Structures are given as structure tokens and as C-alpha cells.
Short mmCIF file of C-alpha atoms in Angstrom, two decimals:
data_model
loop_
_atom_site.label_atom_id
_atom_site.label_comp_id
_atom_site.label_asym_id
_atom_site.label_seq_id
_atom_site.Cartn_x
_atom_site.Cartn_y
_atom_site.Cartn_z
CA UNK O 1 7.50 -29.43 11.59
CA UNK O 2 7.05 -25.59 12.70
CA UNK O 3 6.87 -24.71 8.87
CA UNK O 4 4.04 -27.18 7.94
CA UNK O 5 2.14 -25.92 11.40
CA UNK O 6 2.74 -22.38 9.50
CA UNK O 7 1.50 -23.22 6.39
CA UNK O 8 -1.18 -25.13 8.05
CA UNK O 9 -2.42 -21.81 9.93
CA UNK O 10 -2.22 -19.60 6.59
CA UNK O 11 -4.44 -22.25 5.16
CA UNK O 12 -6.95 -22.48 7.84
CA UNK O 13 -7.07 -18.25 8.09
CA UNK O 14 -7.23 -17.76 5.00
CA UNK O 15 -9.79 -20.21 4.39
CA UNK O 16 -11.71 -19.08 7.43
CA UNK O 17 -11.88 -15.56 6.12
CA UNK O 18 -13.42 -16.84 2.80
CA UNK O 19 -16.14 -18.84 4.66
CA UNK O 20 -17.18 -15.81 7.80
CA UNK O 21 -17.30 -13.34 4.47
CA UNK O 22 -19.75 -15.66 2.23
CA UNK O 23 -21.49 -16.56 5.54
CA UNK O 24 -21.87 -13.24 6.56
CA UNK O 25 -22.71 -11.86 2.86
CA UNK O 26 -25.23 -14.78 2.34
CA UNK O 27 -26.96 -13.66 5.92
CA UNK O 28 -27.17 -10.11 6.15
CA UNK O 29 -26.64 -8.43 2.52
CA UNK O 30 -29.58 -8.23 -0.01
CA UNK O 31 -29.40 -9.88 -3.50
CA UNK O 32 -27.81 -7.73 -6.11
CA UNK O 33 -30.69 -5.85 -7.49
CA UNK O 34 -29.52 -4.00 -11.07
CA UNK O 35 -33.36 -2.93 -11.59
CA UNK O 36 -32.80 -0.43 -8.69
CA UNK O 37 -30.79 1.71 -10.88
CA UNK O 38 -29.39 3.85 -7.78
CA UNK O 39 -25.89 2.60 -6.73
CA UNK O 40 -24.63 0.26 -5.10
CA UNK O 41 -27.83 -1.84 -6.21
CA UNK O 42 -28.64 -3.16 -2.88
CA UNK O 43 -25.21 -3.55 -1.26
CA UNK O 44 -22.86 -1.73 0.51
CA UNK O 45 -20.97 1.32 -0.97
CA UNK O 46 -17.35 1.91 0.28
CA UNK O 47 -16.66 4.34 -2.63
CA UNK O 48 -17.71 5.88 -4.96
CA UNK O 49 -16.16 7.69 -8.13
CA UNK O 50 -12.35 7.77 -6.29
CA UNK O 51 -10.42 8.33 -9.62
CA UNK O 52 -12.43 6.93 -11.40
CA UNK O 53 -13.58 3.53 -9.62
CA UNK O 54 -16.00 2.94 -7.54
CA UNK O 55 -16.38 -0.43 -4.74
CA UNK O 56 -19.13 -1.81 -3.22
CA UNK O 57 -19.82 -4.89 -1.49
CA UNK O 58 -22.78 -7.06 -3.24
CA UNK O 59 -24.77 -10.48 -2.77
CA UNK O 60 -24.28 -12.36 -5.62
CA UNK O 61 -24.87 -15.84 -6.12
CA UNK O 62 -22.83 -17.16 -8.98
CA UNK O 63 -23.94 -21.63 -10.31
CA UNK O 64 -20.87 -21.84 -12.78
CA UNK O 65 -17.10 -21.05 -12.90
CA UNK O 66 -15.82 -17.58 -13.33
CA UNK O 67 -18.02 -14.72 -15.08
CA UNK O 68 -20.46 -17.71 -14.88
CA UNK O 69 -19.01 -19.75 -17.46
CA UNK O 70 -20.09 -23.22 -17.75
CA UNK O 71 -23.51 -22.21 -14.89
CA UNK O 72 -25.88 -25.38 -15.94
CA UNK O 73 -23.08 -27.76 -14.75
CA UNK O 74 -22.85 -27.33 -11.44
CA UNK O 75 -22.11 -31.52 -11.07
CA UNK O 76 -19.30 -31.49 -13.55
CA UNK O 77 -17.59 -28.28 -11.71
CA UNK O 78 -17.89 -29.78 -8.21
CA UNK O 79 -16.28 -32.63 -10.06
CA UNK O 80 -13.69 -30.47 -12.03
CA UNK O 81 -12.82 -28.75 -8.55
CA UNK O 82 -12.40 -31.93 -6.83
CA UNK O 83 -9.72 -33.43 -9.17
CA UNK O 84 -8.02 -30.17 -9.69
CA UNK O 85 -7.33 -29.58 -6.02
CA UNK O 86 -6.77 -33.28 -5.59
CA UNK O 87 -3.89 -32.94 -8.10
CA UNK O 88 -2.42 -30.01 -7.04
CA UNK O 89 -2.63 -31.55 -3.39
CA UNK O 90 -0.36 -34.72 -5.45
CA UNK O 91 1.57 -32.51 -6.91
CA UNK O 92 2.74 -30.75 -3.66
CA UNK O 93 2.89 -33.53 -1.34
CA UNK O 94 4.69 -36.00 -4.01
CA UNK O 95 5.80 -34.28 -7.31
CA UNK O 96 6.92 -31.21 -6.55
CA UNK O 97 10.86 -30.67 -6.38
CA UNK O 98 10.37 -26.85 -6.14
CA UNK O 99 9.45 -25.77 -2.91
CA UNK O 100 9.03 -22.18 -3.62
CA UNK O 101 6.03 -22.89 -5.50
CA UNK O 102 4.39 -24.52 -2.40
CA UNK O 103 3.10 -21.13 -1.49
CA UNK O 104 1.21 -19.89 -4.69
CA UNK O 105 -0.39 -23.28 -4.93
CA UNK O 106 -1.62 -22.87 -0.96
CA UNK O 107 -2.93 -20.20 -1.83
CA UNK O 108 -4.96 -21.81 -5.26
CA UNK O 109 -6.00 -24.71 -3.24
CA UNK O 110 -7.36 -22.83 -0.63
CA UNK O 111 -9.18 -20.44 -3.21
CA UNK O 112 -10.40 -23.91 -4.52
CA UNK O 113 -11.39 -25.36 -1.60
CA UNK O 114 -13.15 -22.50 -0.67
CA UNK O 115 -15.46 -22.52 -3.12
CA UNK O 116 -16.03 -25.97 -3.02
CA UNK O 117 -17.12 -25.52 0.35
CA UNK O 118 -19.59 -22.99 -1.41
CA UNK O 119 -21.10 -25.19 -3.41
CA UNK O 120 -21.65 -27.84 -0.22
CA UNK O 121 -23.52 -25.04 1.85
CA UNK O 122 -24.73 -22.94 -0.38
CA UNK O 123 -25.50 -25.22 -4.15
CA UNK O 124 -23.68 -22.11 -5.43
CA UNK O 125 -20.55 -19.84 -4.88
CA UNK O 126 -21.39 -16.44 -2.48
CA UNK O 127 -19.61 -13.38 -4.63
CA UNK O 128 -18.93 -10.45 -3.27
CA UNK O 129 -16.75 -7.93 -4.56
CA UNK O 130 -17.77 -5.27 -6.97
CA UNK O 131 -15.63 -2.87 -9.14
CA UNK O 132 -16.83 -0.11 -11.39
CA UNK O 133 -13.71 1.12 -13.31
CA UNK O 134 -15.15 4.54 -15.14
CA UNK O 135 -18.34 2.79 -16.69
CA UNK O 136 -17.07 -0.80 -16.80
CA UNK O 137 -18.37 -3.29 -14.31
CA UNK O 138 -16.36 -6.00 -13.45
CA UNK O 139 -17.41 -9.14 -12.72
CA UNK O 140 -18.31 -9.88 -8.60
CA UNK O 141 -15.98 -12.07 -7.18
CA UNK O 142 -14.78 -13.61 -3.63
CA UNK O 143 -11.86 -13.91 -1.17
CA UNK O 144 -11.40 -17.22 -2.57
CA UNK O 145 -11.35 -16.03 -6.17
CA UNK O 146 -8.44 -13.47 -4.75
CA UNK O 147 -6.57 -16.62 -3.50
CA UNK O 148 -6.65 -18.20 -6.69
CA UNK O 149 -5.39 -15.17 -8.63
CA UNK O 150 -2.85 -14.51 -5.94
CA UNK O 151 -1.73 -18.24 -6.63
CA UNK O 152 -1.56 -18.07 -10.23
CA UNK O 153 0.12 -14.35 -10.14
CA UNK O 154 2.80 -15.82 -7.98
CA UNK O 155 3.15 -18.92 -10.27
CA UNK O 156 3.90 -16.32 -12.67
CA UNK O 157 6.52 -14.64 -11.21
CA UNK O 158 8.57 -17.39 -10.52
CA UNK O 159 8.76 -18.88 -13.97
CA UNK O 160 11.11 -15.83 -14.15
CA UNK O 161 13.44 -16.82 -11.65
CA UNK O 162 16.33 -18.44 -12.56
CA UNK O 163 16.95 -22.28 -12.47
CA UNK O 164 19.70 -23.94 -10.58
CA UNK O 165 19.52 -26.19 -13.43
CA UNK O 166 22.06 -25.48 -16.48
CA UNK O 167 20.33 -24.96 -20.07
CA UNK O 168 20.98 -27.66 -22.51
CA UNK O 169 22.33 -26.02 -26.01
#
């Protein structure tokens, strides 16, 4: 019982710091302007040319998936997000034999969920984060975004770890 209370806090912080941030982004920061061509375009520097990179934090307001993709659907993602996290929430709760992976995929669903809750408030996902790496802009992204990636990185490494199970020959 203590561990689900645990994993119920990391989910409800870490899902609390997505929503303040977007809230307080969506409030207080200006658009993303690129027409005003002086850095950090209406946002908030916190560097500037450090090896290379700089970091600012932006308003951007993003209607599709990732870099965009898929923008004049905003129904069929809400949908998409929906019965991704409710899978993964099956998966946990029912499938899953693995325990170890219950942590990568509380952080995906919370990324998820996040950004979800976006799309309820907002009709759109609140981005944030902005790199310059020498004269290449990444695409802005959120906390939740972060949890996602986290997630999936984490996925990753385990499929490396070894498996109780014996390998058939």
C-alpha cells in the first residue's frame, strides 16, 4: 500500500509541475514572436551561446502532436491520447508481469495526461522549452513532453536487462 501511495505522489507532482508551468507560461509569458529577430523572441533568456547552445523559455501554443504533426486534428489526437493512456493504464493495472516497467510508463502516462489536460483548458498544448544548438532550433516542448521521453528512454534501457526467463534454441 505505501508503494502505490508513492507512486501515487510522483504522479500527482509531477503532473502538478506540468500544469503550474503551462499555467504560468500561458499567463504571464508573451507569444513566441520570430519577427522580432532579437533573441529570445519574446521569452525569457537563461543562456545564451554556453558552448554552443543557447535556452530560453518561450510561449508557444502547439494544435497537433509533436513538431506539430498531424495540427488540423485536434479531435482525433484527444481521441488518440485517450486510448493510448487508457491502454497503457490496462496494461499496468492488468497485463503487465514486469513491474520494473511500471515506472517508465508513470512517467508516459503522466506526460500523456498532461497534455490532455492541455487540450481541456487550453484547445491546445502550452510549449515551453527552447534550445538553440549552434544555429539549429529545436522544436519547443513541455514538462510533459520530458515525461514522455523520460518514459520511453527508460523503456529502452530495460529491454537490455536480462530476462529471468531462459531463451528457447
Amino acid at each position: 500500500m505505501k508503494k502505490n501511495f508513492k507512486i501515487f505522489f510522483i504522479f500527482l507532482s509531477l503532473l502538478a509541475i506540468d500544469i503550474f508551468s503551462k499555467f504560468y507560461i500561458y499567463n504571464f509569458i508573451p507569444k513566441m514572436n520570430f519577427f522580432n529577430n532579437i533573441y529570445p523572441y519574446g521569452g525569457l533568456k537563461i543562456f545564451k551561446n554556453f558552448f554552443f547552445m543557447s535556452f530560453s523559455i518561450v510561449h508557444v501554443e502547439n494544435t497537433g502532436a509533436a513538431w506539430g504533426i498531424l495540427a488540423s486534428y485536434t479531435k482525433f489526437l484527444f481521441f488518440l491520447r485517450i486510448c493510448i493512456v487508457s491502454f497503457l493504464l490496462i496494461y499496468i493495472f492488468v497485463l503487465n508481469k514486469q513491474k520494473e516497467k511500471n515506472i517508465p510508463f508513470l512517467f508516459i502516462i503522466t506526460g500523456a495526461i498532461g497534455n490532455i489536460l492541455d487540450f481541456c483548458f487550453y484547445g491546445k498544448v502550452i510549449d515551453m522549452f527552447y534550445f538553440q544548438i549552434y544555429k539549429y532550433s529545436y522544436p519547443v516542448f513541455n514538462f510533459a513532453d520530458s515525461m514522455v521521453s523520460i518514459g520511453i528512454f527508460l523503456l529502452f534501457l530495460l529491454s537490455f536487462k536480462k530476462s529471468d526467463r531462459k531463451e528457447s534454441i
